[in-house]
């Protein structure tokens, strides 16, 4: 019997990528349990999505902690208590400190709406439109202490059209985000992600301890 | 009768992109005349390619000029004397100064073996392999005074495979370079490139003065 991976999803807002993960787990594509959805924003719509799916929700507000380290110590404790072994950032609007990153080595993923290393940081889609690139996309990567700098797991490409706005490009990229984020989680839970320095390769065989 | 655009191609080495342009002109895909091939390296193999195609070759050696400005002043004079209206960099290993850039506004193109703004500068393919991206490609852009920073004309995407080396990725990208560089030149000669700030759009109708 394959052990089930406990996942936590960290959110701050709408949570459409959370929904994609929930749906993929429900369809049986990912052998994992979403053990908790954690938000730093008590009003995040993502919390409603979690509740609708019967997933425990937890709110850790920024203002309740004196600094990033204290916040992350509480977050690590909370995730450990739920026996979480994979953490997914899904629109979580906080930078993680070394406390979180070292507590979950190569076990925190983020999705970014650009072909990293192009257009890191906020408003990636607008950056792409303003730069005038012909292709953009999205990137699932492991989280390190930099901003969108960690090892890349999967990417997807979309065209950028001459009359694209931030909104139209964002919508086109979002379709691909909802496809590759669950796929990356599936590969992780099947033990198929092999990290070698910065390069992550996908093993063709499952490797479940 | 449509006027023919006089093109100069600037080279330093092998010149495979020069060959792709020569072949495309020969096939009648581009209504242009390659008026000169200029090299800063007297031993560039590209010069042999030009001679084989009956194109005048000119060598402007780096060491014959005291600084970049003097070099570029001579280069502008040479290009003007040949009535050149489009300058193509094809592996030309020199940074152009403001003298050249302002003499040919939006009329100098370069091809770069990466999806700019990712991996500018030298060894772009090795940068991509080492970063661990899943897609790379090439970019034709107008040249400004920065390094690979000018407005993008065309891009093409290629996958990066788990076992790629600098050589295997370079070969895959080169196929696309030889496709999009002549295509960009064709669009230029048909007057179909519309520059709006950083964004270059391709007009569906020809606009020849």
Coordinates of C-alpha atoms in Angstrom, one line a residue:
Chain A
X1 CA 0.0 0.0 0.0
X2 CA 1.4 3.3 -1.1
X3 CA 1.6 5.9 1.7
X4 CA -0.5 9.0 1.1
X5 CA 1.4 12.4 1.1
X6 CA -0.1 15.0 3.3
X7 CA -0.2 18.3 1.5
X8 CA -0.7 21.9 2.9
X9 CA -1.7 24.7 0.5
X10 CA -0.8 28.2 1.5
X11 CA -3.1 30.9 0.1
X12 CA -3.9 34.6 0.4
X13 CA -6.6 35.2 -2.2
X14 CA -8.8 33.7 -4.8
X15 CA -7.2 30.3 -4.8
X16 CA -7.9 29.0 -8.3
X17 CA -4.8 26.9 -8.2
X18 CA -5.9 25.5 -4.9
X19 CA -9.2 24.5 -6.7
X20 CA -7.2 22.8 -9.5
X21 CA -5.3 20.7 -6.9
X22 CA -8.5 19.9 -5.0
X23 CA -10.2 18.8 -8.2
X24 CA -7.2 16.7 -9.3
X25 CA -7.0 14.9 -5.9
X26 CA -10.8 14.3 -6.1
X27 CA -10.4 12.8 -9.6
X28 CA -7.9 10.4 -8.2
X29 CA -5.0 11.7 -10.3
X30 CA -2.9 12.6 -7.2
X31 CA -2.5 10.1 -4.4
X32 CA -2.4 12.7 -1.6
X33 CA -4.5 14.2 1.1
X34 CA -4.9 18.0 1.4
X35 CA -4.4 18.1 5.2
X36 CA -4.8 21.9 5.6
X37 CA -5.3 25.1 3.8
X38 CA -3.5 28.0 5.5
X39 CA -4.2 31.7 4.8
X40 CA -2.5 34.8 6.0
X41 CA -5.7 36.6 5.0
X42 CA -8.9 35.8 6.9
X43 CA -11.0 37.0 4.0
X44 CA -9.4 34.9 1.3
X45 CA -11.9 33.3 -1.0
X46 CA -9.7 30.3 -1.1
X47 CA -10.8 29.5 2.4
X48 CA -14.4 29.1 1.2
X49 CA -13.1 26.7 -1.5
X50 CA -11.4 24.6 1.1
X51 CA -14.4 24.5 3.4
X52 CA -16.6 23.5 0.5
X53 CA -14.2 20.6 -0.1
X54 CA -14.2 19.6 3.6
X55 CA -10.6 20.6 4.1
X56 CA -9.5 22.0 7.5
X57 CA -8.6 25.8 7.2
X58 CA -6.2 27.7 9.4
X59 CA -5.6 31.5 9.4
X60 CA -2.2 32.9 10.5
X61 CA -2.5 36.6 10.2
X62 CA 0.6 38.7 9.4
X63 CA -0.1 41.2 12.2
X64 CA -0.1 38.6 15.0
X65 CA 3.6 38.0 14.6
X66 CA 6.5 40.4 15.3
X67 CA 8.6 39.4 12.3
X68 CA 8.9 36.9 9.4
X69 CA 10.9 34.4 11.5
X70 CA 8.3 34.3 14.2
X71 CA 5.6 33.8 11.6
X72 CA 7.5 31.0 9.9
X73 CA 8.2 29.2 13.2
X74 CA 4.5 29.1 14.0
X75 CA 3.8 28.0 10.4
X76 CA 6.4 25.1 10.6
X77 CA 4.9 24.0 14.0
X78 CA 1.4 24.0 12.5
X79 CA 2.5 22.0 9.4
X80 CA 4.5 19.5 11.5
X81 CA 1.4 18.9 13.7
X82 CA -0.5 17.9 10.6
X83 CA 2.3 15.7 9.4
X84 CA 2.6 17.7 6.1
X85 CA 5.4 16.6 3.8
X86 CA 4.6 18.8 0.8
X87 CA 3.8 22.5 0.9
X88 CA 2.2 24.3 -2.0
X89 CA 2.1 28.1 -2.4
X90 CA -0.9 29.1 -4.3
X91 CA -1.1 32.9 -4.4
X92 CA 0.5 33.1 -1.0
X93 CA 1.5 36.8 -0.7
X94 CA 4.4 36.4 1.7
X95 CA 8.1 35.7 1.2
X96 CA 9.2 32.6 3.1
X97 CA 12.2 32.9 5.4
X98 CA 15.0 30.4 5.8
X99 CA 13.1 28.9 8.7
X100 CA 10.4 27.5 6.4
X101 CA 12.7 26.8 3.5
X102 CA 15.1 24.7 5.6
X103 CA 12.2 22.9 7.4
X104 CA 10.9 21.6 4.1
X105 CA 13.9 21.1 1.8
X106 CA 12.8 20.5 -1.8
X107 CA 9.3 20.1 -0.5
X108 CA 7.8 23.6 -1.0
X109 CA 6.5 24.4 -4.5
X110 CA 5.3 27.6 -6.0
X111 CA 3.7 28.5 -9.3
X112 CA 4.7 31.7 -11.1
X113 CA 2.9 33.2 -14.1
X114 CA 6.0 33.6 -16.4
X115 CA 8.7 31.6 -18.0
X116 CA 11.3 32.0 -15.2
X117 CA 14.0 33.4 -15.0
X118 CA 12.1 36.0 -17.1
X119 CA 9.8 38.3 -15.2
X120 CA 10.1 37.2 -11.5
X121 CA 8.2 39.1 -8.8
X122 CA 4.9 40.8 -8.9
X123 CA 2.8 41.5 -12.0
X124 CA 4.7 39.0 -14.2
X125 CA 2.0 39.1 -16.9
X126 CA 2.1 42.9 -17.1
X127 CA 5.9 42.8 -17.2
X128 CA 5.7 40.3 -20.2
X129 CA 3.1 42.5 -22.1
X130 CA 5.2 45.6 -21.5
X131 CA 8.4 44.0 -22.5
X132 CA 6.9 42.8 -25.8
X133 CA 7.8 39.1 -25.6
X134 CA 6.2 36.7 -28.2
X135 CA 5.9 33.9 -25.7
X136 CA 5.3 33.7 -22.0
X137 CA 3.9 31.0 -19.7
X138 CA 4.2 29.6 -16.2
X139 CA 6.7 27.8 -14.0
X140 CA 6.3 25.4 -11.1
X141 CA 9.5 25.5 -9.0
X142 CA 10.8 24.5 -5.7
X143 CA 11.0 27.4 -3.3
X144 CA 14.3 28.7 -2.0
X145 CA 15.1 31.9 -0.1
X146 CA 15.1 34.0 -3.3
X147 CA 12.1 35.5 -5.1
X148 CA 11.1 32.9 -7.8
X149 CA 14.7 31.6 -8.1
X150 CA 14.4 28.0 -7.0
X151 CA 14.9 24.9 -9.2
X152 CA 12.3 24.5 -12.0
X153 CA 10.0 21.5 -12.0
X154 CA 7.7 22.1 -14.9
X155 CA 7.0 25.0 -17.3
X156 CA 4.3 25.6 -20.0
X157 CA 4.4 28.1 -22.9
X158 CA 1.7 30.3 -24.2
X159 CA 1.8 32.8 -27.1
X160 CA 1.6 36.5 -26.4
X161 CA -0.6 38.3 -29.0
X162 CA -0.1 41.8 -30.4
X163 CA -3.3 43.0 -28.8
X164 CA -2.9 41.2 -25.4
X165 CA -3.6 43.1 -22.2
X166 CA -2.5 42.0 -18.7
X167 CA -5.9 40.4 -18.3
X168 CA -6.1 38.5 -21.6
X169 CA -2.6 37.1 -21.1
X170 CA -3.3 36.2 -17.5
X171 CA -6.3 34.2 -18.5
X172 CA -4.4 32.3 -21.1
X173 CA -1.6 31.5 -18.7
X174 CA -4.0 30.5 -15.9
X175 CA -5.3 27.6 -18.0
X176 CA -1.8 26.2 -18.2
X177 CA -1.2 26.9 -14.4
X178 CA -4.2 24.7 -13.6
X179 CA -2.7 22.0 -15.8
X180 CA 0.9 21.9 -14.7
X181 CA 0.6 22.5 -11.0
X182 CA -1.4 19.3 -10.3
X183 CA 0.9 17.5 -12.7
X184 CA 4.0 18.6 -10.7
X185 CA 2.3 17.5 -7.4
X186 CA 1.5 14.2 -9.0
X187 CA 5.1 13.7 -10.0
X188 CA 6.2 14.6 -6.5
X189 CA 3.8 12.2 -4.8
X190 CA 5.0 9.4 -7.1
X191 CA 8.6 10.1 -6.1
X192 CA 9.6 10.9 -9.7
X193 CA 11.3 14.3 -9.2
X194 CA 15.1 14.0 -9.2
X195 CA 17.0 17.1 -8.0
X196 CA 20.5 17.5 -9.2
X197 CA 21.8 20.9 -8.2
X198 CA 19.5 23.4 -10.0
X199 CA 18.3 20.8 -12.5
X200 CA 15.2 18.8 -11.7
X201 CA 14.6 15.7 -14.0
X202 CA 11.5 13.6 -14.1
X203 CA 12.2 9.9 -13.6
X204 CA 10.2 7.5 -15.8
X205 CA 9.9 5.1 -12.9
X206 CA 8.1 5.6 -9.6
X207 CA 10.3 5.8 -6.6
X208 CA 8.2 5.5 -3.5
X209 CA 10.0 4.8 -0.3
Chain B
X1 CA 8.2 48.4 -58.8
X2 CA 9.0 47.7 -55.2
X3 CA 12.4 49.2 -54.1
X4 CA 14.9 46.7 -53.0
X5 CA 16.3 47.0 -49.5
X6 CA 20.1 47.0 -49.3
X7 CA 21.2 44.8 -46.4
X8 CA 24.6 44.5 -44.7
X9 CA 25.4 41.5 -42.5
X10 CA 28.0 41.9 -39.8
X11 CA 29.9 38.8 -38.8
X12 CA 32.8 37.6 -36.7
X13 CA 32.7 33.8 -37.1
X14 CA 31.1 30.9 -38.8
X15 CA 28.1 32.8 -40.2
X16 CA 25.4 30.1 -40.4
X17 CA 22.8 32.8 -39.9
X18 CA 24.4 34.7 -42.8
X19 CA 24.0 31.6 -44.9
X20 CA 20.3 31.3 -43.9
X21 CA 19.7 34.9 -45.1
X22 CA 21.7 34.3 -48.3
X23 CA 19.6 31.2 -49.1
X24 CA 16.3 32.9 -48.3
X25 CA 17.2 35.8 -50.6
X26 CA 18.3 33.4 -53.3
X27 CA 14.9 31.5 -53.0
X28 CA 13.2 34.8 -53.6
X29 CA 11.5 34.9 -50.2
X30 CA 13.1 38.2 -49.3
X31 CA 13.1 41.1 -51.7
X32 CA 16.5 42.5 -50.8
X33 CA 20.1 42.7 -51.9
X34 CA 22.9 41.7 -49.6
X35 CA 25.1 44.7 -50.4
X36 CA 28.0 43.8 -48.1
X37 CA 29.2 41.4 -45.5
X38 CA 31.4 43.1 -42.9
X39 CA 33.7 41.2 -40.5
X40 CA 35.9 42.4 -37.7
X41 CA 37.8 39.2 -38.0
X42 CA 39.7 38.6 -41.2
X43 CA 39.6 34.8 -40.7
X44 CA 35.8 34.5 -40.2
X45 CA 34.5 31.6 -42.2
X46 CA 31.5 33.8 -42.9
X47 CA 33.6 35.7 -45.4
X48 CA 34.1 32.6 -47.5
X49 CA 30.3 32.1 -47.5
X50 CA 29.8 35.6 -48.7
X51 CA 32.5 35.3 -51.5
X52 CA 30.9 32.0 -52.6
X53 CA 27.6 33.9 -53.0
X54 CA 29.3 36.8 -54.9
X55 CA 28.7 39.3 -52.1
X56 CA 31.3 42.0 -51.5
X57 CA 33.2 41.5 -48.3
X58 CA 34.8 44.1 -46.1
X59 CA 37.1 43.7 -43.1
X60 CA 37.2 46.3 -40.3
X61 CA 39.6 45.0 -37.7
X62 CA 39.2 46.0 -34.1
X63 CA 42.9 46.8 -33.7
X64 CA 42.9 49.5 -36.5
X65 CA 40.7 51.8 -34.4
X66 CA 41.5 53.6 -31.1
X67 CA 38.1 53.1 -29.6
X68 CA 34.5 51.9 -30.2
X69 CA 33.4 55.3 -31.4
X70 CA 36.0 55.5 -34.1
X71 CA 35.2 52.0 -35.2
X72 CA 31.5 52.7 -35.4
X73 CA 32.1 56.0 -37.3
X74 CA 34.0 54.1 -40.0
X75 CA 31.4 51.4 -40.0
X76 CA 28.6 54.0 -40.5
X77 CA 30.5 55.6 -43.3
X78 CA 31.1 52.3 -45.0
X79 CA 27.4 51.3 -44.7
X80 CA 26.2 54.7 -46.0
X81 CA 28.4 54.4 -49.0
X82 CA 26.7 51.1 -49.9
X83 CA 23.3 52.7 -49.3
X84 CA 22.5 50.1 -46.7
X85 CA 19.1 50.5 -44.9
X86 CA 19.1 47.3 -42.8
X87 CA 22.0 46.0 -40.8
X88 CA 21.9 42.4 -39.5
X89 CA 24.2 41.2 -36.7
X90 CA 25.0 37.5 -37.3
X91 CA 27.5 36.5 -34.6
X92 CA 29.2 39.9 -34.7
X93 CA 31.2 39.8 -31.5
X94 CA 31.3 43.5 -30.8
X95 CA 28.9 45.8 -28.8
X96 CA 27.7 48.6 -31.0
X97 CA 28.0 52.2 -29.7
X98 CA 25.4 54.9 -29.8
X99 CA 27.0 56.1 -33.0
X100 CA 25.8 53.0 -34.9
X101 CA 22.5 52.6 -33.0
X102 CA 21.4 56.2 -33.7
X103 CA 22.6 56.1 -37.4
X104 CA 20.2 53.2 -38.1
X105 CA 17.2 53.6 -35.8
X106 CA 15.1 50.4 -35.7
X107 CA 17.1 49.2 -38.6
X108 CA 19.7 47.0 -36.9
X109 CA 18.6 43.5 -36.0
X110 CA 20.3 40.8 -33.9
X111 CA 19.5 37.2 -33.2
X112 CA 20.1 35.8 -29.7
X113 CA 20.0 32.1 -28.8
X114 CA 17.6 32.4 -25.8
X115 CA 14.1 33.6 -25.0
X116 CA 15.0 37.1 -24.0
X117 CA 14.9 38.7 -21.5
X118 CA 16.0 35.3 -20.1
X119 CA 19.8 34.6 -20.5
X120 CA 21.2 37.7 -22.2
X121 CA 24.9 37.9 -23.0
X122 CA 27.4 35.2 -23.8
X123 CA 26.8 31.5 -23.6
X124 CA 23.0 31.8 -23.5
X125 CA 22.5 28.1 -24.2
X126 CA 24.8 27.0 -21.4
X127 CA 23.1 29.5 -19.1
X128 CA 19.7 27.8 -20.0
X129 CA 21.0 24.3 -19.4
X130 CA 22.6 25.2 -16.1
X131 CA 19.5 27.1 -14.9
X132 CA 17.3 24.0 -15.6
X133 CA 14.6 25.7 -17.7
X134 CA 12.2 23.4 -19.6
X135 CA 12.0 25.7 -22.6
X136 CA 14.4 28.0 -24.4
X137 CA 14.6 29.3 -27.9
X138 CA 15.8 32.3 -29.8
X139 CA 14.9 36.0 -30.3
X140 CA 15.3 38.4 -33.2
X141 CA 15.3 41.9 -31.8
X142 CA 16.1 45.5 -32.8
X143 CA 19.5 46.6 -31.4
X144 CA 19.7 49.3 -28.8
X145 CA 22.7 50.4 -26.7
X146 CA 22.1 47.6 -24.1
X147 CA 23.2 44.0 -24.3
X148 CA 20.3 42.1 -25.9
X149 CA 17.7 44.5 -24.5
X150 CA 16.1 46.0 -27.7
X151 CA 12.5 45.6 -28.8
X152 CA 11.6 42.0 -29.7
X153 CA 10.6 41.2 -33.3
X154 CA 10.2 37.4 -33.4
X155 CA 10.8 34.5 -31.0
X156 CA 10.7 30.8 -31.3
X157 CA 10.5 28.2 -28.6
X158 CA 12.3 24.8 -28.3
X159 CA 12.1 22.2 -25.5
X160 CA 15.1 21.6 -23.2
X161 CA 15.5 18.0 -22.4
X162 CA 16.8 16.4 -19.2
X163 CA 20.0 15.2 -20.8
X164 CA 20.7 18.3 -22.9
X165 CA 24.2 19.7 -23.1
X166 CA 25.2 23.1 -24.3
X167 CA 25.9 21.5 -27.7
X168 CA 22.6 19.6 -28.1
X169 CA 20.5 22.6 -27.1
X170 CA 22.5 24.9 -29.3
X171 CA 21.9 22.6 -32.3
X172 CA 18.1 22.5 -31.6
X173 CA 17.9 26.3 -31.2
X174 CA 20.0 26.9 -34.4
X175 CA 17.4 25.3 -36.5
X176 CA 14.9 27.9 -35.3
X177 CA 17.4 30.7 -35.7
X178 CA 17.7 29.9 -39.4
X179 CA 13.9 30.0 -39.7
X180 CA 13.0 33.2 -37.8
X181 CA 15.9 35.4 -38.8
X182 CA 15.1 35.4 -42.6
X183 CA 11.4 35.7 -41.6
X184 CA 12.1 38.8 -39.6
X185 CA 14.1 40.3 -42.5
X186 CA 11.2 39.5 -44.8
X187 CA 8.7 41.3 -42.6
X188 CA 11.1 44.3 -42.4
X189 CA 11.5 44.5 -46.2
X190 CA 7.7 44.3 -46.6
X191 CA 7.3 47.2 -44.2
X192 CA 5.2 45.1 -41.9
X193 CA 7.0 45.8 -38.6
X194 CA 5.2 48.4 -36.5
X195 CA 7.2 49.6 -33.5
X196 CA 5.2 51.1 -30.6
X197 CA 7.6 51.8 -27.6
X198 CA 9.0 48.4 -26.7
X199 CA 6.3 46.4 -28.5
X200 CA 6.8 45.4 -32.2
X201 CA 3.7 44.2 -33.9
X202 CA 3.4 42.6 -37.3
X203 CA 1.0 44.3 -39.6
X204 CA -1.1 42.0 -41.9
X205 CA -0.8 44.4 -44.8
X206 CA 2.4 45.5 -46.6
X207 CA 3.5 49.1 -46.1
X208 CA 6.2 49.9 -48.6
X209 CA 6.9 53.6 -49.1

